[in-house]
């Protein structure tokens, strides 16, 4: 029987703060009544500030997969072509959903350690002279690798090619943890979920939708009922649900959004940056003696929400995860797809502070020793030094 606090350090779902759990601990109310309407109006107004959009935000009782699907079925017709920018497991999975709906999915191949290259996107779109490509699909933070794609630069590539493709971005592991500017960056559809930066349970998903995307959806012929944007929209904002509204999610979301705005979004982003940078400093110390390394190669493109740590050849990351869990009650994320057993992932997002991160780093450093993985010592110290210097300068 494990004692003390379980350190749940997977890159989502995240810790759910007590304040949010308590807000959800109340009875149901009539979801057609005025009280619920006021809660949803507050939530949608706050959500728009999180997405940094003046346009439409829609919510679904679903996981992120639902929002992926909502984006596809509302925008496209059978046979439409979309371009997926490969970044890792999640980018390819979104593309596979498109194929299942009869879309022609082209993948702009990329190795998983580097962000997508805007110049290659621009070249591909310039080649597409008759504008067969209807949309570009990209994951902002590829949760399987910890690589960040530069959305403004990718938008710039689409514009430089003078291509009308819609830009669809998955922010499931970045929204509310890292800066994301839907309108300023010209993103047509943003896909998000409840269980990461928003600190809620899994089971609610969102899309922010531009006017251009809403117009495109009027002509799209893929069948849709549950996800149909036009069924959900009232006068400019969501007014309807297919079925019973997820009232408890809104209790929790109201509290979560208040917490985020009370802290201040920029402070939330800075906190995530600090904790991520401390993690990276620790991994850099472990890297000595040919030890583990941060999987994401480009310093400016390393996620502030998740760090994938690549073990030296021949060592089993899942074994290390088991040791961390069994011995120290610390849960780490595993490698996905081709990274299974090769990386472990530290989620440093949501309701997290310095001691929680340091406890995790210490558990990982002990597990590295216990599993015989070559590494340099001093990861915890490096993280402490960095965090202390940061704290002193605030
Ligand atoms: N996209 C990304 C980037 C993710 O990290 C995840 C889940 O972790 C998903 C999509 C799928 O979301 P869900 O598991 O909520 O369906």
CSV table of C-alpha atoms and ligand atoms in Angstrom, one decimal:
chain,number,residue,atom,x,y,z
A,1,UNK,CA,0.0,0.0,0.0
A,2,UNK,CA,1.5,3.3,-1.1
A,3,UNK,CA,1.8,6.1,1.4
A,4,UNK,CA,1.9,9.8,1.0
A,5,UNK,CA,1.0,11.8,-2.0
A,6,UNK,CA,0.8,10.0,-5.4
A,7,UNK,CA,2.9,12.0,-7.8
A,8,UNK,CA,0.9,11.8,-11.0
A,9,UNK,CA,3.4,13.2,-13.5
A,10,UNK,CA,2.1,11.9,-16.8
A,11,UNK,CA,1.6,14.6,-19.5
A,12,UNK,CA,-2.2,14.5,-19.0
A,13,UNK,CA,-4.5,14.0,-17.5
A,14,UNK,CA,-3.0,16.3,-14.9
A,15,UNK,CA,-3.5,16.9,-11.1
A,16,UNK,CA,-6.9,18.3,-10.4
A,17,UNK,CA,-6.6,21.0,-7.8
A,18,UNK,CA,-8.7,20.7,-4.7
A,19,UNK,CA,-10.5,23.9,-5.5
A,20,UNK,CA,-11.8,22.4,-8.7
A,21,UNK,CA,-12.8,19.1,-7.1
A,22,UNK,CA,-14.7,21.0,-4.4
A,23,UNK,CA,-16.4,23.2,-7.0
A,24,UNK,CA,-17.6,20.0,-8.7
A,25,UNK,CA,-18.9,18.6,-5.4
A,26,UNK,CA,-22.4,19.8,-5.6
A,27,UNK,CA,-25.8,18.7,-6.9
A,28,UNK,CA,-27.0,18.9,-10.5
A,29,UNK,CA,-29.1,21.9,-11.7
A,30,UNK,CA,-31.5,22.2,-14.6
A,31,UNK,CA,-29.3,22.6,-17.7
A,32,UNK,CA,-32.0,24.5,-19.4
A,33,UNK,CA,-32.3,27.0,-16.6
A,34,UNK,CA,-31.0,30.5,-16.0
A,35,UNK,CA,-28.4,29.5,-13.4
A,36,UNK,CA,-26.7,27.1,-15.8
A,37,UNK,CA,-26.9,29.6,-18.6
A,38,UNK,CA,-25.0,32.2,-16.5
A,39,UNK,CA,-22.3,29.6,-15.7
A,40,UNK,CA,-21.8,28.7,-19.4
A,41,UNK,CA,-21.8,32.3,-20.5
A,42,UNK,CA,-19.0,33.1,-18.0
A,43,UNK,CA,-17.1,30.0,-19.1
A,44,UNK,CA,-17.3,30.7,-22.8
A,45,UNK,CA,-16.3,34.4,-22.3
A,46,UNK,CA,-13.3,33.2,-20.2
A,47,UNK,CA,-12.4,30.4,-22.7
A,48,UNK,CA,-12.3,33.0,-25.5
A,49,UNK,CA,-9.6,34.8,-23.5
A,50,UNK,CA,-7.7,31.6,-23.0
A,51,UNK,CA,-7.9,30.8,-26.8
A,52,UNK,CA,-7.2,34.5,-27.5
A,53,UNK,CA,-10.1,34.6,-30.0
A,54,UNK,CA,-13.0,36.8,-30.6
A,55,UNK,CA,-14.6,34.1,-32.7
A,56,UNK,CA,-16.6,31.0,-31.9
A,57,UNK,CA,-15.7,28.5,-29.2
A,58,UNK,CA,-17.6,25.2,-29.0
A,59,UNK,CA,-17.6,22.6,-26.3
A,60,UNK,CA,-18.4,18.9,-26.5
A,61,UNK,CA,-18.8,16.1,-24.0
A,62,UNK,CA,-16.0,14.1,-25.4
A,63,UNK,CA,-12.2,13.6,-25.1
A,64,UNK,CA,-9.8,15.3,-27.5
A,65,UNK,CA,-10.5,12.6,-30.1
A,66,UNK,CA,-14.0,14.0,-30.3
A,67,UNK,CA,-12.7,17.5,-31.1
A,68,UNK,CA,-10.4,16.1,-33.7
A,69,UNK,CA,-13.4,14.4,-35.3
A,70,UNK,CA,-15.6,17.5,-35.0
A,71,UNK,CA,-13.0,19.5,-36.9
A,72,UNK,CA,-12.8,17.0,-39.7
A,73,UNK,CA,-16.5,16.2,-40.2
A,74,UNK,CA,-17.6,19.9,-40.1
A,75,UNK,CA,-15.1,21.1,-42.7
A,76,UNK,CA,-14.7,18.5,-45.4
A,77,UNK,CA,-16.4,16.4,-48.0
A,78,UNK,CA,-15.5,12.8,-49.0
A,79,UNK,CA,-12.3,12.8,-51.1
A,80,UNK,CA,-11.1,16.2,-49.9
A,81,UNK,CA,-7.3,16.4,-49.5
A,82,UNK,CA,-5.7,17.5,-46.3
A,83,UNK,CA,-2.0,17.8,-45.4
A,84,UNK,CA,-0.8,16.5,-42.1
A,85,UNK,CA,2.5,17.8,-40.8
A,86,UNK,CA,4.1,14.8,-39.2
A,87,UNK,CA,5.5,15.5,-35.7
A,88,UNK,CA,4.8,12.2,-33.9
A,89,UNK,CA,2.2,9.8,-32.7
A,90,UNK,CA,-0.6,12.3,-32.3
A,91,UNK,CA,-0.2,14.1,-35.7
A,92,UNK,CA,-0.3,10.7,-37.5
A,93,UNK,CA,-3.4,9.6,-35.5
A,94,UNK,CA,-5.3,12.8,-36.4
A,95,UNK,CA,-4.5,12.0,-40.1
A,96,UNK,CA,-5.7,8.4,-39.7
A,97,UNK,CA,-9.1,9.7,-38.5
A,98,UNK,CA,-9.3,11.7,-41.7
A,99,UNK,CA,-8.6,8.6,-43.8
A,100,UNK,CA,-11.3,6.8,-41.9
A,101,UNK,CA,-13.7,9.5,-43.1
A,102,UNK,CA,-12.7,9.1,-46.7
A,103,UNK,CA,-10.4,12.1,-46.9
A,104,UNK,CA,-7.2,11.9,-48.9
A,105,UNK,CA,-4.5,12.5,-46.3
A,106,UNK,CA,-1.1,13.5,-47.4
A,107,UNK,CA,1.6,13.5,-44.8
A,108,UNK,CA,4.6,15.9,-44.9
A,109,UNK,CA,7.1,13.5,-43.4
A,110,UNK,CA,9.4,14.7,-40.7
A,111,UNK,CA,11.6,13.1,-38.1
A,112,UNK,CA,10.1,13.3,-34.7
A,113,UNK,CA,12.9,15.2,-32.9
A,114,UNK,CA,12.6,18.5,-34.9
A,115,UNK,CA,9.8,20.9,-35.5
A,116,UNK,CA,8.1,21.1,-38.9
A,117,UNK,CA,10.0,23.2,-41.3
A,118,UNK,CA,7.9,26.2,-42.6
A,119,UNK,CA,10.0,26.4,-45.8
A,120,UNK,CA,9.0,22.8,-46.7
A,121,UNK,CA,5.4,23.6,-46.1
A,122,UNK,CA,5.6,26.6,-48.2
A,123,UNK,CA,7.3,24.7,-51.1
A,124,UNK,CA,4.6,21.9,-50.9
A,125,UNK,CA,1.8,24.5,-51.0
A,126,UNK,CA,3.4,26.4,-53.9
A,127,UNK,CA,3.4,23.1,-55.8
A,128,UNK,CA,-0.3,22.6,-55.2
A,129,UNK,CA,-1.2,25.1,-57.9
A,130,UNK,CA,-4.9,24.1,-58.3
A,131,UNK,CA,-5.4,24.2,-54.5
A,132,UNK,CA,-6.3,20.6,-54.0
A,133,UNK,CA,-5.1,20.8,-50.4
A,134,UNK,CA,-8.1,22.0,-48.3
A,135,UNK,CA,-6.3,22.2,-44.9
A,136,UNK,CA,-3.1,21.9,-43.1
A,137,UNK,CA,-3.3,19.9,-39.9
A,138,UNK,CA,-0.6,20.5,-37.2
A,139,UNK,CA,-0.1,19.6,-33.6
A,140,UNK,CA,1.2,22.6,-31.6
A,141,UNK,CA,2.7,20.5,-28.8
A,142,UNK,CA,3.4,16.9,-29.9
A,143,UNK,CA,2.8,15.2,-26.6
A,144,UNK,CA,4.6,12.0,-27.7
A,145,UNK,CA,7.9,13.8,-28.3
A,146,UNK,CA,7.8,17.2,-26.4
A,147,UNK,CA,8.4,19.1,-29.7
A,148,UNK,CA,6.7,22.4,-30.3
A,149,UNK,CA,5.7,23.5,-33.8
A,150,UNK,CA,6.0,27.2,-34.6
A,151,UNK,CA,2.4,28.1,-35.5
A,152,UNK,CA,3.0,31.7,-36.6
A,153,UNK,CA,5.8,30.6,-38.9
A,154,UNK,CA,3.7,27.8,-40.4
A,155,UNK,CA,0.9,30.3,-40.9
A,156,UNK,CA,3.4,32.6,-42.6
A,157,UNK,CA,4.4,29.7,-44.9
A,158,UNK,CA,0.7,29.3,-46.0
A,159,UNK,CA,0.4,33.0,-46.6
A,160,UNK,CA,3.7,33.2,-48.5
A,161,UNK,CA,2.5,30.5,-50.8
A,162,UNK,CA,-0.7,32.4,-51.2
A,163,UNK,CA,-2.6,29.2,-50.5
A,164,UNK,CA,-6.2,29.2,-49.3
A,165,UNK,CA,-5.9,26.1,-47.1
A,166,UNK,CA,-7.4,26.3,-43.7
A,167,UNK,CA,-5.0,25.9,-40.7
A,168,UNK,CA,-6.1,23.4,-38.1
A,169,UNK,CA,-4.1,23.2,-34.9
A,170,UNK,CA,-4.2,20.7,-32.0
A,171,UNK,CA,-3.4,22.4,-28.7
A,172,UNK,CA,-4.5,19.6,-26.5
A,173,UNK,CA,-1.2,19.6,-24.5
A,174,UNK,CA,-0.4,23.3,-24.8
A,175,UNK,CA,-3.6,25.4,-24.3
A,176,UNK,CA,-3.6,27.3,-21.0
A,177,UNK,CA,0.0,26.2,-20.3
A,178,UNK,CA,1.9,27.9,-23.2
A,179,UNK,CA,0.9,31.0,-25.1
A,180,UNK,CA,-1.4,30.4,-28.0
A,181,UNK,CA,-3.0,33.2,-30.0
A,182,UNK,CA,-5.8,31.9,-32.2
A,183,UNK,CA,-6.8,35.1,-34.0
A,184,UNK,CA,-3.4,36.8,-34.1
A,185,UNK,CA,-1.8,33.7,-35.6
A,186,UNK,CA,-4.6,33.2,-38.1
A,187,UNK,CA,-5.6,29.7,-37.0
A,188,UNK,CA,-9.0,28.5,-38.4
A,189,UNK,CA,-9.7,25.7,-36.0
A,190,UNK,CA,-8.1,25.1,-32.6
A,191,UNK,CA,-8.7,21.7,-31.0
A,192,UNK,CA,-8.3,21.4,-27.2
A,193,UNK,CA,-9.2,19.1,-24.3
A,194,UNK,CA,-10.1,19.6,-20.6
A,195,UNK,CA,-7.6,17.3,-18.9
A,196,UNK,CA,-4.3,19.1,-19.3
A,197,UNK,CA,-3.7,22.9,-19.0
A,198,UNK,CA,-7.3,23.4,-17.9
A,199,UNK,CA,-6.8,21.0,-14.9
A,200,UNK,CA,-10.1,19.3,-15.3
A,201,UNK,CA,-11.1,15.7,-15.5
A,202,UNK,CA,-10.9,14.0,-18.9
A,203,UNK,CA,-14.1,14.2,-20.9
A,204,UNK,CA,-14.6,17.6,-22.3
A,205,UNK,CA,-13.3,18.9,-25.6
A,206,UNK,CA,-13.3,22.2,-27.5
A,207,UNK,CA,-12.9,23.7,-30.9
A,208,UNK,CA,-12.3,27.4,-31.6
A,209,UNK,CA,-13.6,28.1,-35.1
A,210,UNK,CA,-12.9,31.1,-37.3
A,211,UNK,CA,-15.5,32.7,-39.6
A,212,UNK,CA,-13.7,31.3,-42.6
A,213,UNK,CA,-14.0,27.8,-41.1
A,214,UNK,CA,-17.6,28.3,-40.3
A,215,UNK,CA,-18.3,29.4,-43.9
A,216,UNK,CA,-16.4,26.3,-45.1
A,217,UNK,CA,-18.5,24.1,-43.0
A,218,UNK,CA,-21.7,25.2,-44.7
A,219,UNK,CA,-20.5,23.4,-47.9
A,220,UNK,CA,-18.9,20.4,-46.2
A,221,UNK,CA,-20.7,17.1,-46.9
A,222,UNK,CA,-19.3,14.6,-44.5
A,223,UNK,CA,-22.2,13.3,-42.4
A,224,UNK,CA,-22.4,14.7,-38.9
A,225,UNK,CA,-25.0,15.0,-36.2
A,226,UNK,CA,-23.4,15.0,-32.7
A,227,UNK,CA,-20.5,17.3,-33.8
A,228,UNK,CA,-22.5,19.5,-36.1
A,229,UNK,CA,-21.4,23.1,-35.4
A,230,UNK,CA,-24.6,24.6,-36.8
A,231,UNK,CA,-26.8,22.5,-34.5
A,232,UNK,CA,-24.8,23.7,-31.5
A,233,UNK,CA,-24.7,27.4,-32.3
A,234,UNK,CA,-27.2,30.0,-31.3
A,235,UNK,CA,-26.7,33.7,-31.9
A,236,UNK,CA,-23.0,33.8,-32.3
A,237,UNK,CA,-22.2,31.4,-29.4
A,238,UNK,CA,-23.0,27.9,-28.3
A,239,UNK,CA,-26.6,27.7,-27.2
A,240,UNK,CA,-27.4,24.0,-27.5
A,241,UNK,CA,-26.2,20.6,-26.5
A,242,UNK,CA,-26.8,17.3,-28.2
A,243,UNK,CA,-28.3,15.5,-25.2
A,244,UNK,CA,-27.8,16.5,-21.5
A,245,UNK,CA,-25.3,19.2,-20.9
A,246,UNK,CA,-22.2,18.2,-18.8
A,247,UNK,CA,-23.2,20.4,-15.9
A,248,UNK,CA,-20.4,19.2,-13.5
A,249,UNK,CA,-17.8,20.0,-16.0
A,250,UNK,CA,-19.0,23.5,-16.1
A,251,UNK,CA,-18.8,23.8,-12.3
A,252,UNK,CA,-15.2,22.7,-12.5
A,253,UNK,CA,-14.4,24.8,-15.6
A,254,UNK,CA,-15.8,27.9,-14.0
A,255,UNK,CA,-13.4,27.4,-11.1
A,256,UNK,CA,-10.5,26.4,-13.3
A,257,UNK,CA,-10.8,29.4,-15.6
A,258,UNK,CA,-11.1,31.7,-12.6
A,259,UNK,CA,-7.9,30.2,-11.1
A,260,UNK,CA,-6.0,30.7,-14.4
A,261,UNK,CA,-7.2,34.3,-14.8
A,262,UNK,CA,-6.5,35.1,-11.1
A,263,UNK,CA,-2.9,33.8,-11.5
A,264,UNK,CA,-2.7,35.7,-14.8
A,265,UNK,CA,-2.1,33.8,-18.0
A,266,UNK,CA,1.4,35.2,-18.5
A,267,UNK,CA,2.3,34.0,-15.0
A,268,UNK,CA,0.8,30.6,-15.8
A,269,UNK,CA,3.0,30.4,-18.9
A,270,UNK,CA,6.1,31.6,-17.0
A,271,UNK,CA,5.5,29.0,-14.3
A,272,UNK,CA,5.4,26.3,-16.9
A,273,UNK,CA,8.5,27.6,-18.5
A,274,UNK,CA,10.4,27.6,-15.2
A,275,UNK,CA,9.4,24.0,-14.3
A,276,UNK,CA,10.1,22.8,-17.9
A,277,UNK,CA,13.5,24.5,-17.9
A,278,UNK,CA,14.4,23.0,-14.5
A,279,UNK,CA,13.5,19.5,-15.9
A,280,UNK,CA,15.7,20.1,-19.0
A,281,UNK,CA,18.6,21.2,-16.7
A,282,UNK,CA,18.2,18.0,-14.8
A,283,UNK,CA,18.3,15.9,-17.9
A,284,UNK,CA,21.3,17.8,-19.1
A,285,UNK,CA,23.1,16.8,-16.0
A,286,UNK,CA,22.0,13.1,-16.5
A,287,UNK,CA,23.4,13.3,-20.0
A,288,UNK,CA,27.0,13.0,-18.8
A,289,UNK,CA,28.5,9.5,-19.0
A,290,UNK,CA,26.4,9.0,-22.2
A,291,UNK,CA,23.2,9.1,-20.2
A,292,UNK,CA,19.7,10.1,-21.1
A,293,UNK,CA,18.9,13.1,-23.2
A,294,UNK,CA,16.0,15.4,-24.0
A,295,UNK,CA,14.3,13.9,-27.1
A,296,UNK,CA,13.4,17.2,-28.6
A,297,UNK,CA,16.5,18.5,-30.3
A,298,UNK,CA,15.9,22.2,-30.9
A,299,UNK,CA,16.1,24.3,-27.7
A,300,UNK,CA,13.5,26.9,-28.8
A,301,UNK,CA,11.1,24.0,-29.8
A,302,UNK,CA,11.1,22.1,-26.5
A,303,UNK,CA,7.7,21.9,-24.8
A,304,UNK,CA,7.0,23.6,-21.5
A,305,UNK,CA,4.4,21.0,-20.7
A,306,UNK,CA,6.1,17.7,-21.4
A,307,UNK,CA,9.7,16.5,-21.6
A,308,UNK,CA,10.4,13.2,-23.4
A,309,UNK,CA,13.6,11.7,-22.1
A,310,UNK,CA,15.4,9.3,-24.4
A,311,UNK,CA,17.3,6.5,-22.7
A,312,UNK,CA,20.7,5.2,-24.1
A,313,UNK,CA,20.4,2.3,-26.5
A,314,UNK,CA,19.6,-1.0,-24.8
A,315,UNK,CA,17.9,0.4,-21.7
A,316,UNK,CA,14.2,0.0,-21.1
A,317,UNK,CA,12.3,3.1,-20.2
A,318,UNK,CA,9.2,1.1,-19.2
A,319,UNK,CA,11.3,-0.7,-16.6
A,320,UNK,CA,12.5,2.6,-15.2
A,321,UNK,CA,8.9,3.8,-15.1
A,322,UNK,CA,7.9,0.7,-13.1
A,323,UNK,CA,10.6,1.2,-10.6
A,324,UNK,CA,9.7,4.9,-10.2
A,325,UNK,CA,6.1,3.9,-9.6
A,326,UNK,CA,6.6,0.9,-7.4
A,327,UNK,CA,9.4,2.3,-5.3
A,328,UNK,CA,8.4,6.0,-5.1
A,329,UNK,CA,4.8,6.3,-6.1
A,330,UNK,CA,5.7,8.5,-9.0
A,331,UNK,CA,3.9,8.0,-12.3
A,332,UNK,CA,5.7,8.9,-15.5
A,333,UNK,CA,4.4,8.8,-19.1
A,334,UNK,CA,5.5,6.1,-21.4
A,335,UNK,CA,6.8,6.2,-25.0
A,336,UNK,CA,4.2,5.9,-27.7
A,337,UNK,CA,4.4,4.0,-30.9
A,338,UNK,CA,8.0,3.8,-32.2
A,339,UNK,CA,9.2,5.4,-28.9
A,340,UNK,CA,7.7,2.7,-26.7
A,341,UNK,CA,10.3,1.6,-24.2
A,342,UNK,CA,12.8,4.1,-25.5
A,343,UNK,CA,11.6,7.3,-23.8
A,344,UNK,CA,9.7,8.1,-20.7
A,345,UNK,CA,7.8,11.4,-20.4
A,346,UNK,CA,7.7,13.8,-17.5
A,347,UNK,CA,4.5,15.9,-17.6
A,348,UNK,CA,5.1,19.3,-16.0
A,349,UNK,CA,1.8,21.0,-16.6
A,350,UNK,CA,-1.3,22.1,-14.8
A,351,UNK,CA,-1.4,22.5,-11.0
A,352,UNK,CA,2.3,22.1,-10.3
A,353,UNK,CA,5.0,23.8,-8.2
A,354,UNK,CA,8.7,23.5,-7.6
A,355,UNK,CA,8.7,21.0,-4.8
A,356,UNK,CA,6.4,18.7,-6.8
A,357,UNK,CA,8.8,18.9,-9.7
A,358,UNK,CA,11.9,18.4,-7.6
A,359,UNK,CA,10.4,15.3,-5.9
A,360,UNK,CA,9.8,13.9,-9.4
A,361,UNK,CA,13.3,14.6,-10.6
A,362,UNK,CA,14.7,13.0,-7.5
A,363,UNK,CA,12.6,9.9,-8.0
A,364,UNK,CA,13.7,9.6,-11.6
A,365,UNK,CA,17.4,10.1,-10.6
A,366,UNK,CA,17.1,7.3,-8.0
A,367,UNK,CA,15.3,5.1,-10.6
A,368,UNK,CA,18.1,5.7,-13.1
A,369,UNK,CA,20.6,4.5,-10.5
A,370,UNK,CA,18.5,1.5,-9.5
A,371,UNK,CA,18.0,0.4,-13.1
A,372,UNK,CA,21.7,0.7,-13.9
A,373,UNK,CA,21.1,3.3,-16.7
A,374,UNK,CA,24.4,5.2,-17.2
A,375,UNK,CA,24.0,8.9,-16.3
A,376,UNK,CA,25.6,11.8,-14.7
A,377,UNK,CA,24.6,12.6,-11.1
A,378,UNK,CA,23.4,16.0,-10.0
A,379,UNK,CA,20.2,16.4,-12.0
A,380,UNK,CA,18.3,17.4,-8.8
A,381,UNK,CA,21.0,19.8,-7.8
A,382,UNK,CA,20.9,21.4,-11.3
A,383,UNK,CA,17.2,21.8,-11.1
A,384,UNK,CA,17.4,23.2,-7.6
A,385,UNK,CA,20.0,25.8,-8.5
A,386,UNK,CA,18.0,26.9,-11.5
A,387,UNK,CA,14.8,27.2,-9.6
A,388,UNK,CA,16.4,29.0,-6.7
A,389,UNK,CA,18.0,31.5,-9.0
A,390,UNK,CA,14.7,32.1,-10.8
A,391,UNK,CA,12.8,32.5,-7.5
A,392,UNK,CA,15.4,35.0,-6.2
A,393,UNK,CA,15.1,37.1,-9.3
A,394,UNK,CA,11.3,37.4,-9.1
B,1,LIG,N1,-3.7,15.3,-29.4
B,1,LIG,C1,-2.7,15.4,-28.5
B,1,LIG,C2,-1.6,16.3,-28.8
B,1,LIG,C3,-2.7,14.7,-27.3
B,1,LIG,O1,-1.8,14.9,-26.3
B,1,LIG,C4,-3.8,13.8,-27.0
B,1,LIG,C5,-3.9,13.1,-25.8
B,1,LIG,O2,-3.0,13.0,-25.0
B,1,LIG,C6,-4.8,13.7,-28.0
B,1,LIG,C7,-4.7,14.5,-29.1
B,1,LIG,C8,-6.0,12.9,-27.8
B,1,LIG,O3,-6.8,13.4,-26.8
B,1,LIG,P1,-7.8,12.5,-25.9
B,1,LIG,O4,-6.9,11.5,-25.2
B,1,LIG,O5,-8.4,13.5,-24.9
B,1,LIG,O6,-8.8,11.9,-26.8
